[in-house]
Amino acid sequence: MPHLGETLAARRRSKQPSLLVYMMAGSVPEERFLSTVDALKTAGVTGLELGFPFSDPMAEGPVIQQAATDALRQGFHWPDLLRLLRASSQRLPCAVMTYLNPVLQRGEARALEELHEAGGSALILPDLPVEAARPFRALRRKEKVDTVLLASPATTPDRLALLVRRTEGFLYLVSRYGTTGAGEGTTPSTQGKEGELGPLVARAHELRPDLPVLVGFGVRSREDVERHRSSGADGVIVGSAVQTRLSTGRSPEEIGSFVASLLG
Amino acid sequence: MPEWYGSFGGAYVPETLVPALKALEEAWRTARRDPGFKAELARLSREWGGRPTPLYFAENLTREIGGAQIYLKREDLVHGGAHKFNNALGQGLLAKRLGKTRLIAETGAGQHGVATAMVGAKLALRTEVYMGSVDMERQKPNVLRMRLLGATVRPVDHGAKTLKEAINEAFRDWITNVQTTYYLIGSAVGPHPFPSIVSDFQSVIGKEILRQSKQAWGGHPDLVVACVGGGSNAIGTFQPMLRTPVKLLGVEAGGSGSGLAVGSASLTKGRPGVLQGMRTYLLQDAEGQVLETESIAAGLDYAGVGPEHAFLKESGRVEYTSVTDREALDAFHRLCRTEGIIPALEPSHALAEAMRRARDLPKTARIVVTLSGRGDKDLEVVAQHAPPG
């Protein structure tokens, strides 16, 4: 499979919108996970983010939290992730999304080397600030695994410039003040408020014209996808909306047609 | 204001929180130099909070142990019944300064929740407190107190349903509502600048101990002991003494003490990692998943510890050890009977270790134990365990 970052950049050049899907590795049996990946590929998904569970996922809403708990309870470990990544990356370009501590405990160099060998092309760590990303960036040349940085509606113009300069592969733009899946909850920690993304996307493209900007968090409908596209983003990332279907036993075909409906 | 304590600390947070942490650092930088802020903090600490708290010679306990003299720094007498007041008031005033209209907090034993609820009432800030449902069950009186004070208590039902999960949920709320909300964190933990802000507000404990020991016997204590969960009463006690010859001892919760159980002793049984915004010692498995902890004291039941303690352990300036649930309970009962003071289960850990050390020290030596809170909240837990024969 081609490298995720290169795929996204090529699609940006040819003005084709991208769509990444996030699913928690280990939250469902391997066979069903891979059948779903096949269905996503058929539906026209650009790439995949495999979540690796962490015990304390600070940026996640209830759906991804529960999926992480399920995966850990099943005894899902790092070698299982590598196996699933190896199989998934033969179907679609893949990134891995987790938190900093599991990667630190594995050792940054060893973790990136293993991800690269298993066909992964990017690592996304929502609790890795740009100030601490240097060791990962230093390994990029050897392992070709991008360390993707996140920006948010709260990000100031100066800081956005720094993030745009340092991110690799693409810029992950968080759509809202809130956790993943934000916008549907009824409690103060799950609601979330949409930020204004247009100026952030424009500024990112102005600073680095080749850099794909993808919007994630709370993307669940065709309207969301179109709104983000009209803000100038190169694509979207859908996580909780797919994971909730995966976790509640929807078939690969159903999930595939849901995602196809987002693409229109 | 240090962001790093050696290789510990930092600010490992989602990008949405970065501007809020920078604004907080700036607000604290100007507030700590502002005579008006300092005067307001001092006035409310004195008139509303009951500071300074006494340094009390536990004469009967000393006689019974038959070694060094044991003194208690009476943080149990602060308004609300614990040292948590010192930090909640200080940060509440900072929240006002930042123009925030809503306070959120996490709480384990409920003492920080109560302190935040008091401050919210006093400063007219809407207050919501996240608390693990296991802790709500074992610290019921504090849940009732928070509600009486006008706060909303939000149960947290994932994981071990204790302090760590409450902190996660408070962070999620903050990510969502950061424009209007101040996260009033209750211990010297989390991303920079929280550990140093909390340490600053709590350092009133150590400053008073030094002043009072000078008045009482014209010198320093020989040994100062405090319990460590997240570590706020301990860092507040130790901070002003780091450059003195005083021997410093932090006591973690060893839990049931059976077999392979790690209790909540992250410094004595953990290794470095990143959790909840900071690099520090953690109780974790080989793959970096954070372990569930256990302690009879809800306020110590936490898998991490403040980053400054991690540094002080590595530098060797502070010694850290742990005591079991049973030892803490024995110390609890002994203080009740000898001094007529019902301590919280958290400082009962410090007391247990202080009693052990006192036996091996001469009668001329002086030990100060920070009695970080009172034990009314723990009566039900204590009643479930048999008193010593």
XYZ file of C-alpha atoms in Angstrom:
653
model
C 0.000 0.000 0.000
C 1.170 3.547 -0.671
C 2.232 5.813 2.182
C -0.666 7.650 3.818
C 1.004 11.069 3.760
C 1.917 10.716 0.077
C -1.597 9.557 -0.771
C -3.168 12.540 0.993
C -0.741 14.959 -0.671
C -1.475 13.528 -4.115
C -5.211 13.835 -3.515
C -4.764 17.429 -2.410
C -2.846 18.173 -5.623
C -5.601 16.635 -7.750
C -8.303 18.303 -5.604
C -9.876 14.995 -4.573
C -11.317 15.060 -1.048
C -10.012 12.454 1.406
C -11.755 10.507 4.126
C -10.022 8.633 6.923
C -11.804 6.238 9.243
C -10.742 5.578 12.831
C -11.479 2.247 14.475
C -10.218 0.938 17.817
C -8.003 -2.078 17.206
C -8.966 -4.992 19.422
C -12.465 -3.730 20.139
C -13.962 -6.479 17.937
C -12.580 -9.833 16.714
C -9.852 -9.582 14.105
C -11.850 -11.205 11.342
C -14.729 -8.766 11.689
C -12.329 -5.839 11.916
C -10.654 -6.826 8.633
C -13.964 -7.477 6.842
C -14.967 -3.970 7.873
C -11.692 -2.611 6.484
C -12.517 -4.350 3.183
C -15.974 -2.778 3.163
C -14.466 0.638 3.894
C -12.068 0.232 1.001
C -14.944 -0.632 -1.314
C -16.829 2.419 -0.014
C -13.961 4.634 -1.169
C -12.188 5.425 2.093
C -8.724 6.965 1.623
C -7.019 5.566 4.674
C -7.380 4.075 8.104
C -6.490 5.112 11.639
C -6.039 2.173 13.959
C -6.589 3.142 17.563
C -4.370 1.417 20.104
C -6.134 1.366 23.489
C -4.793 3.373 26.434
C -6.157 3.113 29.957
C -6.601 6.879 30.321
C -7.663 8.410 27.009
C -8.035 12.059 27.975
C -9.258 13.351 24.618
C -11.871 10.663 23.954
C -15.620 10.781 24.337
C -17.699 7.864 25.648
C -17.717 5.753 22.447
C -13.941 5.541 22.004
C -13.391 5.248 25.772
C -15.658 2.227 25.864
C -13.970 0.714 22.801
C -10.584 1.106 24.531
C -11.908 -0.512 27.691
C -13.323 -3.398 25.626
C -10.019 -3.920 23.815
C -7.976 -3.894 27.025
C -10.415 -6.260 28.689
C -9.961 -8.647 25.742
C -6.227 -8.612 26.506
C -5.247 -6.703 23.366
C -1.500 -5.952 23.351
C 1.069 -4.152 21.185
C 2.042 -7.295 19.208
C -1.675 -7.758 18.397
C -1.720 -4.206 17.055
C 1.258 -4.938 14.813
C -0.438 -8.050 13.451
C -3.656 -6.160 12.717
C -1.712 -3.268 11.206
C 0.168 -5.659 8.913
C -3.121 -7.036 7.585
C -4.898 -3.667 7.404
C -2.059 -1.862 5.667
C -2.289 -4.347 2.795
C -5.787 -3.041 2.184
C -5.511 0.706 2.910
C -2.815 3.218 3.915
C -2.698 3.209 7.719
C -1.912 5.435 10.681
C -1.887 4.449 14.340
C -3.498 6.675 16.947
C -2.841 6.196 20.637
C -1.446 8.152 23.604
C 2.122 8.957 24.437
C 2.705 6.577 27.344
C 2.313 3.229 25.528
C 4.783 4.468 22.902
C 7.249 5.742 25.514
C 7.159 2.448 27.376
C 7.833 0.579 24.127
C 10.627 3.060 23.371
C 10.096 5.670 20.634
C 12.696 4.200 18.270
C 11.534 0.622 18.681
C 7.845 1.567 18.369
C 8.366 3.517 15.138
C 10.540 0.783 13.681
C 7.866 -1.816 14.432
C 5.083 0.363 13.025
C 7.093 0.919 9.869
C 7.791 -2.801 9.465
C 4.095 -3.537 9.882
C 3.237 -1.091 7.085
C 2.139 1.876 9.185
C 2.864 5.290 7.773
C 1.864 7.700 10.542
C 1.532 8.015 14.293
C -0.992 10.331 15.958
C -0.664 11.120 19.666
C -3.186 13.667 20.936
C -1.237 14.258 24.152
C 2.107 14.855 22.435
C 2.733 18.597 22.349
C 4.879 19.979 19.532
C 7.491 20.897 22.165
C 8.035 17.203 22.924
C 7.794 15.896 19.342
C 11.468 16.298 18.514
C 12.542 12.677 19.240
C 9.795 11.447 16.915
C 10.711 13.875 14.155
C 14.336 12.808 14.414
C 13.311 9.218 13.663
C 11.255 10.185 10.607
C 14.126 9.891 8.130
C 14.911 6.335 9.154
C 11.457 4.894 9.676
C 9.301 7.003 7.325
C 6.573 7.111 9.947
C 5.015 10.580 10.080
C 4.264 12.150 13.450
C 1.013 13.991 12.851
C 0.328 17.029 15.023
C -3.099 18.328 15.963
C -4.422 21.888 15.941
C -7.709 23.101 17.364
C -10.061 26.089 17.201
C -8.281 27.329 20.347
C -4.904 27.421 18.591
C -3.432 30.916 18.257
C -2.020 32.108 14.883
C 1.603 31.917 16.104
C 1.180 28.441 17.433
C -0.620 27.301 14.276
C 2.407 28.401 12.266
C 4.620 26.264 14.488
C 2.326 23.233 14.196
C 2.068 23.573 10.426
C 5.841 23.762 10.141
C 6.455 20.735 12.340
C 3.641 18.329 11.470
C 4.331 15.485 9.077
C 1.963 13.862 6.582
C -0.984 16.107 7.300
C -2.395 18.515 9.876
C -5.125 17.041 12.055
C -7.517 19.905 12.725
C -9.848 19.296 15.655
C -13.271 20.696 14.712
C -14.565 21.511 18.140
C -13.965 22.439 21.698
C -14.563 18.937 22.940
C -13.558 15.318 22.938
C -13.957 12.803 20.120
C -17.580 12.225 19.172
C -18.374 15.650 20.611
C -21.703 17.294 20.023
C -24.156 14.571 20.869
C -23.730 14.287 24.622
C -25.945 15.731 27.300
C -23.347 16.206 30.042
C -20.843 19.071 30.209
C -17.940 16.827 29.261
C -19.562 15.460 26.088
C -21.254 18.427 24.447
C -18.733 20.604 22.698
C -18.985 23.670 20.566
C -17.952 23.949 16.951
C -15.080 26.284 16.197
C -14.656 28.436 13.111
C -12.266 26.484 10.917
C -12.112 28.392 7.612
C -9.457 30.920 8.698
C -7.323 28.176 10.301
C -7.399 26.033 7.156
C -6.617 29.012 4.935
C -3.695 30.060 7.121
C -2.296 26.504 7.166
C -2.468 26.274 3.363
C -0.939 29.717 2.989
C 2.025 28.699 5.171
C 2.514 25.290 3.581
C 0.613 24.948 0.304
C 1.352 21.221 -0.108
C 0.115 20.230 3.365
C -3.173 18.330 3.547
C -5.478 19.551 6.334
C -7.995 17.025 7.639
C -10.808 17.810 10.071
C -11.857 15.383 12.786
C -13.890 15.114 16.040
C -17.678 14.998 15.867
C -17.900 14.280 12.105
C -20.969 12.076 11.664
C -23.111 13.233 8.731
C -22.993 14.237 5.095
C -23.683 17.823 6.236
C -20.641 17.749 8.514
C -18.455 16.488 5.687
C -19.705 19.155 3.273
C -19.366 21.936 5.819
C -15.755 21.026 6.499
C -14.984 20.758 2.807
C -16.442 24.181 2.194
C -14.113 25.514 4.892
C -11.278 24.508 2.556
C -10.194 21.314 4.318
C -8.748 18.502 2.214
C -10.754 15.861 3.972
C -12.318 14.578 7.162
C -11.714 11.896 9.772
C -14.660 9.872 11.039
C -14.151 8.007 14.305
C -16.909 7.678 16.891
C -19.666 7.498 14.268
C -18.055 4.377 12.786
C -16.880 2.922 16.095
C -20.345 3.085 17.605
C -21.645 1.036 14.669
C -18.745 -1.399 14.929
C -19.186 -1.800 18.695
C -22.940 -2.408 18.426
C -22.471 -5.234 15.936
C -23.397 -3.590 12.634
C -22.207 -5.613 9.645
C -19.286 -4.568 7.464
C -21.765 -3.877 4.642
C -23.847 -1.569 6.827
C -20.758 0.305 7.958
C -19.516 0.492 4.370
C -22.761 1.994 3.151
C -22.843 4.460 6.060
C -19.407 5.718 5.076
C -20.365 5.766 1.397
C -23.313 7.972 2.338
C -20.903 10.430 3.937
C -18.936 10.608 0.714
C -22.112 11.220 -1.294
C 7.957 28.982 37.917
C 9.514 25.707 36.777
C 7.903 23.666 33.989
C 10.400 20.874 34.589
C 11.635 19.295 37.785
C 14.662 17.512 36.419
C 13.143 15.314 33.692
C 9.689 15.352 35.329
C 6.710 17.614 34.701
C 5.985 19.195 31.323
C 2.587 19.780 29.725
C 1.430 16.735 27.751
C -2.046 17.893 26.827
C -4.330 18.031 23.806
C -3.765 21.189 21.784
C -7.111 22.705 22.824
C -5.778 23.209 26.359
C -2.466 24.805 25.414
C -3.719 28.430 25.240
C -5.593 28.045 28.550
C -2.477 26.753 30.312
C -0.427 29.623 28.929
C -3.058 32.142 30.055
C -3.072 30.552 33.501
C 0.692 30.775 33.773
C 0.576 34.439 32.817
C -2.246 35.170 35.292
C -0.313 33.518 38.102
C 2.900 35.298 37.173
C 1.227 38.695 37.567
C -0.979 37.733 40.528
C 1.893 36.536 42.682
C 3.527 39.961 42.340
C 0.291 41.881 42.868
C 0.028 43.233 46.451
C -3.766 43.417 46.087
C -4.019 39.704 45.216
C -1.701 38.712 48.039
C -3.591 40.843 50.555
C -6.937 39.353 49.539
C -5.551 35.822 49.774
C -4.041 36.549 53.199
C -7.206 38.172 54.524
C -9.517 35.354 53.410
C -7.045 32.712 54.636
C -7.053 34.335 58.052
C -10.644 35.470 58.556
C -12.538 32.877 56.530
C -10.079 30.004 56.629
C -8.711 30.167 60.173
C -5.027 30.368 59.280
C -2.427 30.119 60.651
C -3.049 26.630 61.994
C -1.351 25.588 65.244
C 1.766 23.501 65.612
C 0.700 21.195 68.421
C 2.881 19.079 70.720
C 1.268 15.622 70.968
C 2.457 15.060 74.493
C 0.456 11.947 75.346
C 1.316 10.227 72.082
C 4.985 11.098 72.556
C 4.944 9.623 76.065
C 3.255 6.451 74.850
C 5.730 5.932 72.006
C 8.675 6.791 74.229
C 11.039 8.312 71.699
C 11.303 11.581 69.789
C 8.823 14.391 70.462
C 5.918 14.325 67.993
C 4.335 17.581 66.853
C 1.288 17.885 64.632
C 0.775 20.641 62.063
C -2.966 21.050 62.458
C -4.236 21.416 58.863
C -7.291 19.495 60.079
C -8.348 22.768 61.707
C -8.469 24.778 58.471
C -11.947 25.721 57.267
C -13.443 22.689 55.571
C -11.273 20.294 57.543
C -8.228 19.852 55.317
C -5.271 21.588 53.706
C -7.187 21.548 50.400
C -8.592 24.945 51.377
C -5.215 26.665 50.821
C -5.094 25.719 47.153
C -8.814 25.993 46.390
C -8.955 29.569 47.680
C -5.827 30.639 45.816
C -6.901 29.126 42.514
C -10.477 30.381 42.976
C -9.101 33.931 43.140
C -7.061 33.203 39.995
C -10.214 31.975 38.219
C -11.911 35.272 39.075
C -8.904 37.152 37.743
C -9.141 35.210 34.471
C -12.821 36.166 34.178
C -14.093 32.583 34.312
C -17.670 31.958 35.413
C -17.565 28.251 36.192
C -15.324 26.050 38.338
C -14.792 22.357 37.817
C -12.792 20.065 40.066
C -12.046 16.398 40.655
C -12.081 14.885 44.072
C -11.023 11.592 45.651
C -11.694 11.753 49.376
C -14.039 14.647 48.765
C -11.991 17.192 50.723
C -10.874 19.039 47.617
C -14.432 18.932 46.284
C -15.699 20.443 49.524
C -12.997 23.132 49.488
C -13.822 24.007 45.867
C -17.545 24.088 46.647
C -16.867 26.486 49.550
C -14.790 28.739 47.325
C -17.370 28.570 44.547
C -20.065 29.683 47.003
C -17.934 32.465 48.435
C -16.742 33.810 45.065
C -20.107 33.258 43.308
C -18.747 30.792 40.747
C -20.896 27.903 39.547
C -19.157 24.702 40.704
C -19.240 21.135 39.405
C -17.187 18.355 40.946
C -16.259 15.042 39.318
C -16.007 12.137 41.734
C -15.600 8.406 41.170
C -18.715 6.513 42.182
C -16.659 4.222 44.461
C -15.395 7.311 46.276
C -18.903 8.793 46.461
C -19.960 5.650 48.273
C -17.091 5.580 50.760
C -16.982 9.335 51.431
C -20.705 10.078 51.617
C -20.543 12.918 54.153
C -18.431 14.944 51.741
C -20.888 14.392 48.896
C -23.607 15.834 51.136
C -21.419 18.762 52.127
C -20.644 19.648 48.508
C -24.337 19.617 47.664
C -25.192 21.786 50.676
C -22.617 24.280 49.471
C -24.397 24.517 46.120
C -22.064 22.393 43.981
C -23.161 19.728 41.510
C -21.464 16.362 42.083
C -21.017 14.366 38.887
C -20.397 10.638 39.376
C -17.694 9.036 37.230
C -18.380 5.420 36.408
C -15.483 4.108 34.374
C -12.363 2.172 35.314
C -11.756 1.861 39.038
C -14.241 4.724 39.599
C -11.813 6.620 41.821
C -9.574 9.690 41.625
C -7.730 8.980 38.365
C -10.975 8.561 36.429
C -12.384 11.724 38.041
C -9.335 13.652 36.809
C -9.773 12.267 33.269
C -13.398 13.366 33.223
C -12.553 16.823 34.576
C -9.990 17.212 31.780
C -12.609 16.202 29.192
C -14.999 18.788 30.585
C -12.239 21.392 30.474
C -11.375 20.576 26.839
C -15.055 21.072 26.029
C -15.743 24.209 28.076
C -12.327 25.832 28.320
C -13.620 29.228 27.182
C -15.820 29.715 30.256
C -14.448 27.245 32.772
C -11.557 27.120 35.210
C -10.248 23.665 36.123
C -9.371 23.915 39.796
C -7.095 20.903 40.121
C -6.774 19.596 43.661
C -3.259 18.290 43.923
C 0.237 19.166 42.752
C -0.321 17.101 39.615
C -1.291 17.602 35.962
C 0.319 19.721 33.257
C 2.452 22.782 33.908
C 1.710 25.249 35.482
C -0.636 23.380 37.860
C 2.007 21.545 39.919
C 3.926 24.722 40.689
C 0.793 26.802 41.353
C -0.539 24.207 43.789
C 2.876 23.891 45.416
C 3.030 27.688 45.856
C -0.416 27.921 47.472
C 0.292 24.967 49.760
C 3.742 26.161 50.795
C 2.027 28.191 53.529
C 2.108 24.918 55.526
C 5.885 24.580 55.497
C 6.476 28.294 56.038
C 4.293 28.246 59.138
C 6.024 25.112 60.470
C 9.429 26.803 60.183
C 8.179 29.983 61.862
C 6.344 28.112 64.615
C 9.182 25.728 65.396
C 11.508 28.693 65.703
C 9.083 30.281 68.177
C 8.507 27.045 70.086
C 12.080 25.827 70.533
C 14.268 28.204 68.620
C 15.237 25.797 65.841
C 14.121 23.516 62.994
C 12.402 20.168 63.358
C 14.750 17.200 62.871
C 12.316 15.208 60.779
C 9.159 16.278 58.906
C 6.672 13.678 57.679
C 3.721 14.023 55.286
C 1.501 11.615 53.359
C 1.718 11.518 49.549
C -1.104 10.702 47.154
C -0.894 13.335 44.434
C 1.308 15.011 46.994
C -0.041 18.525 47.632
C 0.150 18.638 51.436
C 3.581 17.032 51.288
C 4.990 19.416 48.686
C 3.508 22.372 50.573
C 5.200 21.096 53.718
C 8.555 20.262 52.089
C 8.966 23.157 49.618
C 10.130 25.810 52.125
C 12.457 23.268 53.805
C 14.329 21.983 50.774
C 17.306 24.218 51.530
C 17.349 23.532 55.283
C 18.980 20.567 57.025
C 15.550 19.147 57.974
C 15.137 15.489 57.068
C 12.037 15.053 54.888
C 9.940 11.919 54.597
C 6.968 11.249 52.298
C 4.633 8.338 53.036
C 2.623 6.608 50.322
C -0.267 4.200 50.683
C 0.799 0.558 50.584
C -2.798 -0.679 50.403
C -3.634 -4.083 51.832
C 0.078 -4.905 51.701
C -0.641 -8.419 50.523
C 1.586 -10.259 48.061
C 2.138 -8.419 44.792
C -0.320 -5.621 45.523
C 1.199 -2.230 44.802
C -1.350 -0.210 46.771
C -1.030 3.346 45.539
C 2.717 3.707 46.043
C 3.786 5.137 42.677
C 7.131 6.501 43.925
C 8.205 3.393 45.769
C 6.785 0.831 43.316
C 6.282 2.585 39.969
C 8.447 3.829 37.099
C 8.443 6.983 34.956
C 5.779 7.579 32.315
C 3.287 10.176 31.084
C -0.208 10.460 32.526
C -2.693 13.322 32.797
C -0.379 15.922 31.356
C 2.809 15.177 33.307
C 5.884 12.989 33.195
C 6.184 11.355 36.585
C 6.318 8.033 38.415
C 3.351 5.811 37.576
C 1.987 2.445 38.566
C 1.749 0.862 35.141
C 2.120 -2.444 33.339
C 4.897 -3.307 30.872
C 2.966 -1.713 27.968
C 2.276 1.561 29.744
C -1.337 0.870 30.733
C -1.967 2.525 34.070
C -2.845 0.103 36.851
C -5.802 0.207 39.179
C -4.737 1.183 42.672
C -6.082 0.355 46.099
C -5.936 2.120 49.437
C -8.191 2.505 52.431
C -7.617 6.249 52.045
C -9.480 7.593 49.023
C -7.255 10.676 48.970
C -4.119 8.588 48.417
C -5.684 6.151 45.964
C -3.943 7.399 42.794
C -1.566 5.760 40.297
C 0.528 8.868 39.694
C 2.218 11.501 41.847
C 3.185 15.149 41.481
C 6.272 15.609 39.267
C 8.210 17.534 41.903
C 8.043 14.505 44.196
C 9.383 12.339 41.355
C 12.316 14.721 41.107
C 12.880 14.902 44.880
C 12.935 11.122 45.013
C 15.531 10.872 42.235
C 17.654 13.650 43.704
C 17.532 11.924 47.089
C 16.500 15.102 48.945
C 13.302 13.462 50.207
C 12.936 9.873 51.362
C 9.748 8.077 50.336
C 8.277 4.985 51.889
C 4.873 3.339 52.208
C 2.668 1.974 54.989
C -0.247 -0.436 54.792
C -3.952 0.080 55.423
C -3.640 -1.782 58.724
C -0.751 0.342 59.997
C -2.620 3.519 59.070
C -5.734 2.311 60.906
C -3.713 1.532 64.027
C -2.225 5.030 63.959
C -5.710 6.478 63.430
C -7.046 4.776 66.568
C -4.014 5.652 68.611
C -4.318 9.371 67.871
C -8.029 9.305 68.684
C -7.358 7.740 72.079
C -4.194 9.567 73.128
C -4.838 13.088 71.889
C -8.584 13.352 71.372
C -8.069 14.080 67.677
C -9.793 12.134 64.905
C -7.407 12.315 61.923
C -8.270 11.564 58.311
C -7.039 8.194 57.024
C -4.629 9.938 54.640
C -2.396 11.593 57.284
C -2.827 8.484 59.454
C -0.305 6.972 57.020
C 2.204 9.733 57.817
C 1.460 9.334 61.501
C 2.111 5.576 61.405
C 5.553 6.082 59.879
C 6.345 8.981 62.237
C 5.552 6.786 65.252
C 7.822 4.060 63.908
C 10.712 6.511 63.405
C 10.108 8.196 66.791
C 10.935 4.964 68.613
C 14.437 4.939 67.133
C 15.199 8.599 67.798
C 16.359 10.235 71.055
C 13.874 12.082 73.265
C 15.487 15.366 72.300
C 14.636 14.935 68.607
C 11.546 16.646 67.207
C 9.301 15.236 64.494
C 6.580 17.287 62.791
C 3.748 15.419 61.065
C 1.460 17.336 58.741
C -2.007 16.328 59.871
C -3.537 17.215 56.524
C -7.192 16.667 57.415
C -9.724 15.555 59.945
C -11.379 12.157 59.938
C -15.132 12.799 60.126
C -15.451 11.682 56.508
C -13.850 8.316 57.315
C -16.024 7.130 60.188
C -17.946 4.640 58.083
C -14.789 3.126 56.568
C -13.147 2.867 59.968
C -16.241 1.244 61.474
C -16.013 -1.532 58.882
C -12.569 -2.503 60.184
C -12.018 -3.997 63.600
C -10.292 -1.678 66.067
C -7.015 -2.938 67.492
C -7.398 -5.360 70.394
